[in-house]
Every structure is written in structure tokens, then in C-alpha cells.
Coordinates of C-alpha atoms in Angstrom, one line a residue:
M1 CA -70.1 19.0 -35.0
E2 CA -69.2 20.6 -38.1
L3 CA -70.1 24.4 -38.3
F4 CA -72.6 23.6 -41.2
E5 CA -74.5 21.3 -39.1
L6 CA -75.2 23.8 -36.4
T7 CA -78.5 26.0 -35.9
A8 CA -78.3 29.7 -36.3
H9 CA -78.5 30.5 -32.5
E10 CA -75.7 28.0 -31.9
L11 CA -73.7 29.7 -34.4
K12 CA -74.4 33.1 -32.8
D13 CA -73.2 32.0 -29.7
L14 CA -69.7 30.9 -31.2
L15 CA -69.5 34.2 -32.8
D16 CA -70.4 36.1 -29.6
G17 CA -67.8 33.8 -27.8
K18 CA -65.3 34.6 -30.5
K19 CA -65.0 30.9 -31.3
A20 CA -65.9 31.1 -34.8
S21 CA -65.9 34.0 -37.5
A22 CA -68.4 34.7 -40.0
V23 CA -66.0 33.9 -42.8
E24 CA -65.3 30.4 -41.3
I25 CA -68.9 29.6 -40.9
A26 CA -69.7 30.7 -44.8
Q27 CA -66.5 28.5 -45.8
S28 CA -67.9 25.7 -43.8
V29 CA -71.2 26.0 -45.7
L30 CA -69.6 26.6 -49.4
A31 CA -67.5 23.4 -48.5
R32 CA -70.5 21.6 -47.7
I33 CA -72.2 22.9 -50.9
E34 CA -69.2 21.7 -52.8
S35 CA -69.2 18.3 -51.0
V36 CA -72.8 17.2 -51.4
E37 CA -74.8 19.7 -53.9
E38 CA -74.1 17.2 -56.8
K39 CA -76.2 14.4 -55.0
V40 CA -78.7 16.9 -53.7
G41 CA -79.2 19.7 -56.4
S42 CA -80.9 22.3 -54.1
Y43 CA -79.2 25.3 -55.8
I44 CA -80.0 27.1 -59.1
T45 CA -77.3 29.7 -58.3
V46 CA -74.5 29.7 -55.8
C47 CA -73.2 33.0 -54.8
K48 CA -69.5 31.9 -53.4
D49 CA -67.7 35.0 -54.0
E50 CA -70.5 37.4 -53.0
A51 CA -71.2 35.4 -49.7
L52 CA -67.4 35.5 -48.8
K53 CA -67.2 39.0 -49.3
R54 CA -70.5 39.6 -47.4
A55 CA -69.0 37.4 -44.5
K56 CA -65.8 39.5 -44.4
E57 CA -67.7 42.5 -44.0
I58 CA -70.1 41.6 -41.3
Q59 CA -66.9 39.9 -39.5
D60 CA -65.2 43.4 -39.6
K61 CA -68.3 45.0 -38.1
I62 CA -68.1 42.4 -35.2
D63 CA -64.5 42.9 -34.6
K64 CA -65.0 46.6 -34.3
G65 CA -67.5 46.0 -31.5
E66 CA -70.5 47.3 -33.9
S67 CA -73.6 45.6 -33.1
V68 CA -75.1 43.0 -35.6
S69 CA -78.4 41.3 -35.0
L70 CA -79.3 37.8 -33.7
L71 CA -78.7 36.3 -37.4
G72 CA -75.6 38.4 -38.2
G73 CA -73.3 36.4 -40.0
I74 CA -75.7 33.5 -40.6
P75 CA -75.5 31.7 -44.1
M76 CA -78.8 31.6 -45.6
A77 CA -80.5 31.0 -49.0
L78 CA -83.8 31.8 -50.9
K79 CA -86.1 30.2 -53.1
D80 CA -85.4 31.5 -56.5
N81 CA -89.0 33.2 -56.9
M82 CA -87.6 36.3 -54.6
C83 CA -86.0 39.1 -56.2
T84 CA -82.4 39.5 -55.5
E85 CA -80.9 42.7 -57.1
G86 CA -78.1 41.9 -59.7
I87 CA -78.7 38.2 -59.1
K88 CA -80.8 35.9 -61.3
T89 CA -84.3 35.1 -60.3
T90 CA -85.8 32.2 -62.6
C91 CA -88.6 30.8 -60.6
A92 CA -86.9 27.4 -62.3
S93 CA -88.7 28.5 -65.6
K94 CA -87.0 28.5 -69.0
M95 CA -89.5 31.7 -69.1
L96 CA -87.3 33.5 -66.8
N97 CA -83.8 31.9 -67.4
N98 CA -82.2 35.1 -68.3
F99 CA -84.2 37.5 -65.7
V100 CA -81.8 39.6 -63.4
P101 CA -84.3 42.0 -61.0
P102 CA -83.2 45.5 -60.8
Y103 CA -84.5 45.5 -57.0
N104 CA -84.6 43.4 -53.9
A105 CA -87.7 41.7 -52.5
T106 CA -88.6 43.2 -49.0
V107 CA -87.7 39.9 -47.5
T108 CA -84.1 39.8 -49.2
R109 CA -83.7 43.4 -48.1
K110 CA -84.8 42.7 -44.6
L111 CA -82.6 39.8 -44.2
F112 CA -79.5 41.7 -45.6
D113 CA -80.7 44.4 -43.1
A114 CA -80.3 41.7 -40.3
D115 CA -76.6 41.0 -41.4
T116 CA -77.4 37.6 -43.0
V117 CA -75.1 36.2 -45.7
L118 CA -76.7 34.9 -48.9
V119 CA -75.3 31.9 -50.2
G120 CA -77.5 31.2 -53.3
K121 CA -80.9 30.8 -54.8
L122 CA -82.7 27.5 -54.5
N123 CA -84.4 25.1 -56.9
M124 CA -88.1 24.8 -57.1
D125 CA -91.3 23.7 -59.1
E126 CA -91.4 25.9 -62.0
F127 CA -93.4 29.1 -60.7
A128 CA -94.1 27.2 -57.6
M129 CA -96.5 24.9 -59.3
G130 CA -95.9 21.2 -57.9
G131 CA -95.4 19.3 -55.0
S132 CA -92.0 17.3 -55.8
T133 CA -89.5 19.9 -57.2
E134 CA -89.5 17.7 -60.6
N135 CA -91.0 20.5 -62.5
S136 CA -88.0 22.5 -62.4
Y137 CA -86.5 23.5 -65.7
F138 CA -83.2 23.3 -64.7
K139 CA -82.9 20.1 -62.4
K140 CA -84.6 17.7 -60.0
T141 CA -83.9 18.0 -56.3
C142 CA -83.2 14.9 -54.3
N143 CA -84.1 14.3 -50.4
P144 CA -81.1 14.2 -48.4
W145 CA -82.5 11.5 -46.1
N146 CA -82.9 9.3 -49.4
L147 CA -81.6 10.4 -52.6
Q148 CA -84.0 8.2 -54.9
R149 CA -87.0 10.2 -53.0
V150 CA -88.2 13.5 -53.8
P151 CA -87.8 16.4 -51.3
G152 CA -91.4 17.7 -51.6
G153 CA -92.2 21.1 -53.4
S154 CA -92.6 23.6 -54.6
S155 CA -89.9 24.6 -52.0
G156 CA -88.1 21.3 -52.3
G157 CA -84.7 23.2 -52.6
S158 CA -85.5 25.5 -49.6
A159 CA -85.9 22.3 -47.4
A160 CA -83.4 20.1 -49.0
C161 CA -80.5 22.5 -48.4
V162 CA -81.2 23.3 -44.8
A163 CA -81.5 19.1 -44.3
A164 CA -78.4 18.8 -46.0
G165 CA -76.3 21.6 -44.3
E166 CA -76.1 23.6 -47.5
A167 CA -77.5 26.6 -45.6
V168 CA -78.3 27.3 -42.1
F169 CA -81.7 28.4 -42.8
S170 CA -83.8 29.4 -45.9
L171 CA -87.0 31.1 -47.0
G172 CA -89.7 29.4 -49.1
S173 CA -93.1 30.3 -50.4
D174 CA -96.4 28.5 -49.5
T175 CA -99.3 28.5 -51.9
G176 CA -100.9 25.3 -50.9
G177 CA -98.3 23.7 -48.7
S178 CA -95.0 24.3 -50.3
I179 CA -93.3 25.2 -47.1
R180 CA -94.8 22.7 -44.6
Q181 CA -94.8 19.5 -47.0
P182 CA -91.2 19.9 -48.1
A183 CA -90.4 20.6 -44.4
S184 CA -92.3 17.1 -43.5
F185 CA -90.4 15.4 -46.2
C186 CA -87.2 16.5 -45.3
G187 CA -87.2 16.5 -41.3
V188 CA -87.0 20.2 -41.0
V189 CA -89.2 22.9 -39.2
G190 CA -91.1 25.1 -41.8
L191 CA -93.6 27.9 -40.9
K192 CA -96.2 29.4 -43.4
P193 CA -97.2 32.6 -41.6
T194 CA -100.7 34.4 -41.6
Y195 CA -101.5 35.9 -45.0
G196 CA -100.4 39.4 -44.9
S197 CA -97.9 39.0 -42.0
V198 CA -94.7 38.7 -44.6
S199 CA -94.4 41.1 -47.2
R200 CA -94.9 39.4 -50.9
Y201 CA -93.3 42.4 -52.5
G202 CA -90.7 41.1 -54.8
L203 CA -92.1 37.5 -54.6
V204 CA -92.8 36.3 -58.1
A205 CA -96.8 35.7 -57.9
F206 CA -98.3 32.4 -58.5
A207 CA -101.8 33.0 -56.7
S208 CA -101.8 36.3 -55.0
S209 CA -104.7 35.7 -52.4
L210 CA -102.9 32.5 -51.2
D211 CA -99.1 33.2 -51.4
Q212 CA -97.0 33.6 -48.3
I213 CA -93.2 33.4 -47.7
G214 CA -91.9 31.6 -44.8
P215 CA -88.8 30.3 -42.9
L216 CA -87.5 26.7 -43.2
T217 CA -85.0 26.0 -40.3
K218 CA -83.5 23.1 -38.3
D219 CA -85.5 24.2 -35.2
V220 CA -88.4 26.2 -33.8
T221 CA -85.6 28.7 -32.1
D222 CA -84.3 29.6 -35.6
C223 CA -88.0 29.8 -36.9
A224 CA -88.8 32.2 -34.3
L225 CA -85.6 34.1 -35.2
V226 CA -86.1 34.2 -38.7
M227 CA -89.8 35.5 -38.5
N228 CA -88.8 38.2 -36.2
A229 CA -86.4 39.5 -39.2
I230 CA -89.1 39.0 -42.0
C231 CA -92.4 39.9 -40.6
G232 CA -93.9 43.3 -40.5
H233 CA -96.2 45.8 -42.3
D234 CA -94.8 46.9 -45.9
P235 CA -96.5 49.7 -47.7
M236 CA -95.1 48.0 -50.9
D237 CA -97.8 45.2 -50.3
S238 CA -101.2 46.5 -50.4
T239 CA -102.1 42.9 -48.6
S240 CA -99.8 43.6 -45.8
I241 CA -101.4 43.5 -42.4
N242 CA -100.5 46.9 -40.4
E243 CA -100.2 45.2 -37.1
S244 CA -97.5 45.5 -34.3
Y245 CA -96.0 41.9 -34.2
P246 CA -94.6 40.4 -31.2
D247 CA -91.1 39.1 -30.3
F248 CA -91.6 35.5 -31.4
T249 CA -88.6 34.5 -29.2
K250 CA -90.7 35.3 -26.2
A251 CA -92.9 32.4 -27.4
L252 CA -90.0 29.7 -26.6
I253 CA -91.5 28.4 -23.6
N254 CA -91.5 24.6 -22.7
D255 CA -95.1 24.7 -21.2
V256 CA -98.2 23.8 -22.8
K257 CA -100.4 23.0 -19.6
G258 CA -103.9 23.9 -20.2
M259 CA -103.7 24.6 -23.9
K260 CA -106.9 23.2 -25.8
I261 CA -105.5 21.3 -29.0
G262 CA -108.4 20.1 -31.6
I263 CA -107.8 17.2 -33.9
P264 CA -110.0 16.8 -37.1
K265 CA -111.5 13.5 -37.4
E266 CA -111.2 14.0 -41.3
Y267 CA -107.4 14.5 -41.0
I268 CA -106.7 11.2 -38.9
Y269 CA -109.4 8.9 -40.1
G270 CA -109.8 10.0 -43.9
E271 CA -108.8 7.9 -46.8
G272 CA -105.3 7.7 -48.1
L273 CA -103.5 8.4 -44.8
N274 CA -100.4 6.2 -44.4
S275 CA -100.8 4.0 -41.4
E276 CA -96.9 5.2 -40.1
V277 CA -97.6 8.7 -40.6
K278 CA -101.1 8.3 -38.5
K279 CA -99.3 6.5 -35.8
A280 CA -96.5 9.3 -35.3
V281 CA -99.2 11.9 -35.4
L282 CA -101.0 10.0 -32.6
D283 CA -98.1 9.4 -30.7
A284 CA -96.9 13.1 -30.9
V285 CA -100.6 13.8 -29.3
E286 CA -99.9 11.6 -26.4
V287 CA -96.6 13.6 -25.9
L288 CA -98.7 16.9 -25.7
K289 CA -101.1 15.1 -23.4
K290 CA -98.6 14.1 -21.0
L291 CA -97.1 17.4 -20.9
G292 CA -100.6 18.8 -19.8
A293 CA -102.3 19.7 -23.1
Q294 CA -106.1 19.1 -23.5
C295 CA -106.4 17.4 -27.0
E296 CA -109.6 16.2 -28.4
E297 CA -111.1 15.2 -31.9
F298 CA -113.7 17.1 -33.5
S299 CA -115.2 17.1 -37.1
L300 CA -114.2 19.6 -39.8
P301 CA -116.4 18.5 -42.6
I302 CA -115.5 21.1 -45.1
T303 CA -112.1 19.4 -45.6
E304 CA -113.2 17.5 -48.7
Y305 CA -114.0 20.3 -50.6
A306 CA -110.5 22.0 -49.9
I307 CA -108.8 20.6 -53.1
P308 CA -111.0 21.5 -55.6
A309 CA -111.7 25.0 -54.1
Y310 CA -107.8 25.3 -54.0
Y311 CA -107.1 24.3 -57.5
I312 CA -109.9 26.3 -59.2
I313 CA -108.8 29.6 -57.0
S314 CA -105.1 29.1 -57.6
S315 CA -105.1 28.2 -61.3
A316 CA -107.4 31.1 -62.1
E317 CA -104.9 33.6 -60.2
A318 CA -102.0 31.9 -62.0
S319 CA -103.8 32.2 -65.4
S320 CA -104.2 36.0 -64.6
N321 CA -100.8 36.6 -63.0
L322 CA -99.0 34.8 -65.7
A323 CA -100.3 36.5 -68.4
R324 CA -97.6 39.0 -68.0
Y325 CA -95.0 36.9 -69.7
D326 CA -95.5 37.5 -73.3
G327 CA -92.0 37.5 -74.9
V328 CA -92.2 41.2 -75.2
K329 CA -90.9 43.1 -71.8
Y330 CA -88.7 40.7 -70.3
G331 CA -88.0 36.8 -70.1
Y332 CA -87.9 34.1 -72.8
R333 CA -88.7 35.0 -76.3
A334 CA -89.4 33.0 -79.1
E335 CA -86.9 33.2 -82.0
K336 CA -89.2 32.5 -85.1
F337 CA -92.6 34.1 -85.2
T338 CA -94.6 35.4 -87.8
D339 CA -96.8 38.2 -86.2
L340 CA -97.2 39.7 -82.7
L341 CA -100.1 37.0 -81.8
D342 CA -97.7 34.5 -83.1
L343 CA -94.9 35.8 -80.7
Y344 CA -96.9 35.6 -77.9
K345 CA -98.1 31.9 -78.6
Q346 CA -94.5 30.6 -79.4
S347 CA -92.9 32.3 -76.4
R348 CA -95.4 30.8 -73.9
S349 CA -95.4 27.6 -75.7
E350 CA -91.5 27.3 -75.4
G351 CA -91.1 29.2 -72.4
F352 CA -93.6 27.5 -69.9
G353 CA -93.3 23.8 -68.5
T354 CA -96.3 21.1 -68.9
E355 CA -97.5 21.8 -65.3
V356 CA -97.6 25.4 -65.5
K357 CA -99.3 25.3 -69.0
R358 CA -101.8 22.8 -67.3
R359 CA -102.8 25.2 -64.6
I360 CA -103.1 28.3 -67.0
M361 CA -105.3 26.5 -69.2
L362 CA -107.3 25.0 -65.9
G363 CA -107.7 28.7 -64.8
T364 CA -108.5 30.6 -67.8
Y365 CA -111.3 27.9 -68.5
A366 CA -112.5 28.8 -65.0
L367 CA -112.6 32.3 -65.5
S368 CA -114.1 32.3 -68.9
S369 CA -117.5 33.5 -70.0
G370 CA -120.3 30.7 -68.8
Y371 CA -118.0 29.0 -66.3
Y372 CA -117.0 32.0 -64.0
D373 CA -120.0 31.2 -61.8
A374 CA -120.1 27.4 -62.0
Y375 CA -116.4 27.4 -61.0
Y376 CA -114.5 30.4 -59.9
K377 CA -117.3 32.2 -57.8
K378 CA -118.3 28.7 -56.3
A379 CA -114.8 28.1 -55.3
L380 CA -114.9 31.6 -53.5
Q381 CA -118.1 30.7 -51.7
V382 CA -116.3 27.6 -50.5
R383 CA -113.6 29.3 -49.5
T384 CA -115.7 31.4 -47.1
L385 CA -117.2 27.8 -45.8
I386 CA -113.7 26.6 -45.0
K387 CA -112.8 29.7 -43.0
N388 CA -115.9 29.7 -41.1
G389 CA -115.2 26.0 -40.3
F390 CA -111.8 26.9 -38.7
D391 CA -113.4 30.0 -37.1
E392 CA -116.0 27.6 -35.4
A393 CA -113.0 25.6 -34.4
F394 CA -110.8 28.2 -32.7
S395 CA -113.8 29.5 -30.6
K396 CA -113.1 26.1 -28.7
Y397 CA -109.4 25.2 -29.4
D398 CA -106.2 27.2 -29.0
L399 CA -105.0 25.4 -32.0
V400 CA -105.4 22.6 -34.8
L401 CA -103.2 19.7 -35.0
G402 CA -103.1 17.1 -37.8
P403 CA -100.7 15.2 -40.2
T404 CA -98.7 17.6 -43.0
A405 CA -98.9 15.1 -45.9
P406 CA -100.7 11.7 -46.2
S407 CA -97.5 10.0 -46.8
T408 CA -93.6 10.5 -46.4
A409 CA -91.4 11.2 -49.3
Y410 CA -92.4 9.1 -52.5
K411 CA -89.6 7.8 -55.0
I412 CA -88.4 10.4 -57.9
G413 CA -90.8 9.8 -60.7
E414 CA -93.4 7.9 -58.9
K415 CA -96.3 10.6 -59.4
V416 CA -95.0 12.7 -61.8
D417 CA -97.4 11.3 -64.5
D418 CA -100.5 11.5 -62.3
P419 CA -101.0 15.1 -61.4
L420 CA -104.3 14.2 -59.8
E421 CA -102.6 11.8 -57.3
M422 CA -100.0 14.8 -56.7
Y423 CA -102.9 17.4 -56.1
L424 CA -104.4 15.1 -53.3
G425 CA -101.1 15.0 -51.4
D426 CA -102.2 18.5 -50.5
I427 CA -105.3 17.6 -48.6
F428 CA -104.0 18.5 -45.3
T429 CA -102.4 21.9 -46.5
V430 CA -104.4 23.8 -48.7
S431 CA -107.1 24.5 -46.3
V432 CA -104.4 26.9 -44.1
N433 CA -103.9 29.0 -47.5
I434 CA -107.5 29.3 -48.2
A435 CA -108.3 30.6 -44.8
G436 CA -105.2 32.6 -44.4
L437 CA -104.0 31.1 -41.4
P438 CA -100.5 30.3 -39.8
G439 CA -99.2 26.6 -40.2
L440 CA -96.0 25.2 -38.3
V441 CA -94.7 21.9 -39.4
I442 CA -92.0 20.1 -36.9
P443 CA -90.5 16.7 -37.1
C444 CA -92.3 13.9 -35.2
G445 CA -90.9 10.8 -36.0
F446 CA -89.7 8.2 -38.9
D447 CA -91.4 5.6 -41.2
G448 CA -90.1 2.1 -41.6
N449 CA -87.7 3.4 -44.4
K450 CA -86.0 6.0 -41.8
L451 CA -87.8 8.8 -43.7
P452 CA -88.9 11.8 -41.7
I453 CA -92.7 12.5 -40.8
G454 CA -93.9 16.1 -39.9
L455 CA -96.6 17.2 -37.5
Q456 CA -98.6 20.1 -38.4
L457 CA -99.9 22.7 -36.0
I458 CA -102.5 25.2 -37.6
G459 CA -103.2 28.5 -35.5
K460 CA -105.5 31.5 -35.3
P461 CA -104.7 34.4 -37.5
L462 CA -101.5 36.3 -36.3
D463 CA -101.0 33.8 -33.6
E464 CA -97.8 32.2 -34.6
S465 CA -96.8 32.9 -31.0
T466 CA -98.8 29.9 -30.0
L467 CA -97.6 27.5 -32.7
I468 CA -94.0 28.5 -31.8
R469 CA -94.9 27.7 -28.1
V470 CA -96.3 24.3 -28.5
G471 CA -93.8 23.5 -31.6
Y472 CA -90.9 24.4 -29.0
T473 CA -92.3 22.6 -26.2
F474 CA -92.6 19.4 -28.3
E475 CA -89.2 19.8 -29.4
Q476 CA -87.8 20.1 -26.1
N477 CA -89.2 17.0 -24.9
T478 CA -88.3 14.8 -28.2
E479 CA -85.1 14.4 -30.2
Y480 CA -86.5 14.4 -33.7
H481 CA -85.1 17.8 -34.4
K482 CA -81.6 16.9 -33.7
L483 CA -81.3 14.0 -36.1
R484 CA -79.4 15.0 -39.5
A485 CA -79.7 13.7 -42.9
K486 CA -76.5 11.5 -43.4
I487 CA -75.3 12.1 -46.9

């Protein structure tokens, strides 16, 4: 196997055994980018010179016998909504086309502290609004398993680059499924951590009560390693949970005997679930049963209200958060305008894409006088009911299991003109954000077109360890995670 095909923990073994250097690993990944990036389109910015310089610095540390972390020398990439000092951070928008942050996001700094090598910044749906990475100002990203298909979104670049070997791991952000759905479409592992467990400082906000940063990796072991590096309390983030976090690698145990797993009937028997996805999920349940887990179906009736509640809450928060882009302080500024009000209007009209404008208008409407109680307040009440529904489920089960998306990756252009159909694709993922829960997606099969299918595991707040344990056990007893996209 080529170096770029290996996992972070496999590369760490090579580094420790002096069988490869950090520079060679970085060169392998950069050569892979040069070879396939034109087809995949997962990067907005590639930091070739900086990556090689950084890899050499880390190799020098290793050669001197200095200690480096378990992720030391590993090439990684960041979704382009996480601030990187001195490197463009665009959110895939014309509005931030020329924005170079003067500081690093907390997750960026933590990964640098862990001696990782930043290879570049990744394509996404503009301001993380979308489910296909077709809403980027710069380019469309393609699915490495089939270049005519979408990689999912909004973290499509983050999933595609890992699936294509263009980074060993990446970070994405998840507001309503934006890590988990691309992970499912691209056949990689994706974790949306508990809200507040990973700092959002330096993440360009979409919906502040829902956004969460998390890893996309080639297997569950790498996922645990990255979580160890990025989670933890941050005084710079007012929503950060001040908690002592476990070593997630201690959850890498091949054993699920006696675990109680609940499967919502609404997830399996609801309308719109592709039959091949359903079969793959139920086959995965049988694997876990054979390994000693107790799996049973239960009802989560509040599921049908999750999509409308999510789109009202997220659009309202987006309307508020994106008000700062006014053409005055930073970002895109219209050249022709008559007065200050016209400057705002022209800058925002020209700077934002169609989907972003749609959601700003939806959110502004939901927050406006006379509609606030009918929409926004009602959505917050539904949010409480959704959280209560999960609390009740977790009084009986250790975790909840279901599909990630109703289908596998669809064709590029297939749904771009039908936003409602695109929104309905979030049916299995948005509840997790609404309730602030952790959700892990692992590959569990393929459809007739040889496209990956992802299994979603949903856990109790701050119980990522159980998800990692179950995901790891499933992985150790199946082969899906070993398969790589051939491009």
C-alpha cells in the first residue's frame, strides 16, 4: 500500500519504526493531491510549501529523540470554515473570498500542538448550508467512489479528501448532519461530538446552538486519536463544557456483550428509506446481535417534527450570525453603491449565494414581529420534546442505532433545484444536533452501484466512548472500513 492509503495509527507505527519519515508521508499525500485533486475537487487551498516545511520540523524533533504526539507528522486538512492564521478561510463564499484570519481556531491550535501537518483547507457548501457541496462559490466536489455523484455536505470536501487519500484525516463541522452524511456517502468514519465538548472558537458560525466540529477518519481508531487531540474545555467558547474527558483510545474494545441498543421504528419503516440502505442497516444489527448485543425496536414519534424545527432554528440563527457581513469591516464589498444602506444591500446580494440568501430570508421571517411566537418559539418547544424523547430512550438503551441518510450518494445536479427534497435528506441526522447528542457514522455496506452506506450510532451526552466501542467492535468483525475508493 502507498503511504497516503494508510491510517494515522499505521503511519505512526512506521514513524516509530523508522520505516518512513514525516517528510515522506507528507510528500506521498501531496503527490496524491496532485494526481487526483483535479477529478475530486476537495480543496479550496493547498498549503504545499508550508506542509513540507512543517513535516521537516517534526521529523527533526523525532530524529532528536524529542517526544511527539500519537498524531505527530500526520497530514490533515481542515474544512474552510475553521480559522487558520495567515491562511485564507473562505467558508466557500464570495463574501469571504479574501479573508485571512489573524488567529487560529482552538481546534487548529490543538492539532498544531499535536504536531500534525496541515495540508490545506477544504471545500464545503457555502457557510455550511447544504447537503451536497454543490453550493460552493469555488467548485463542486465529487465523490471518490463515483465522480458523477455528490460527496454529501456540507463537509463534502472533508469526507472526499479522506476517502481519496488526499489527507489522512480531516475536520468537518456538523450543524444538522454535515459530518455524518458525507461520511456515509464517502465510506469513511465521521463523528459529531456532544455539543460543547469540542471548542467552536474560531469556527465561522452558521447556527451557534447546533454547530459542532468533529473528525472524519479512515477508521474508528483514528477517530479516537483525533478526538483526544481536539476535545476539552475552552474558556474562549462560552458554550464549552468544563468536564474531564476520557482517553477515547481506552474505548477501543472488541466487545458489545450485554449492550442494549434501541432502533427507532420511524427510522427503519418511515417513508423514503432506500431498500438497500435499510437492508445494510438491518444486516449490521444482526452482526451486533451475534456479538452479544441486545437490539430491539422502539418508537420515537417526535422524529417527523425534527426537520421543520431544525430549519426554523438554524435559519433564525444564521440570519442573526450572518448579519455581520455588511461590506464594511471585512469580506466582500460591492464597488457600486449610492449610500450606506445600498452598500449593505449590494454587498450582501452579490456576496452571498442562493442557498445562503434563502436561509437568511427564512430565518429573518421566523424572527420577525408577529411570527416569532408562531415559528421560532414553537420550534424551541419542539426541540425540548425531541430532547425528552431521546432522554426516555436512553433510560432503556445504551445507544440508539439507525441509518445516516435515506439513500446513498445521488448524482451531481439531481437535487440542486429542489431544496425541499435536499432538506428531507437530513431526517435521520438533525435530531442529534437539536438534542446536542454525539453521533458516530461507520461504513456498513454498499448498494448495487457500489456506493457506500453508513450506519449511524447515537449516544448519550458525553458518552462518545460507548459509540467508539460499538463502532470499533463492528469494524473488527467486518471488512467495510478496509475498502478504499479506486480513482
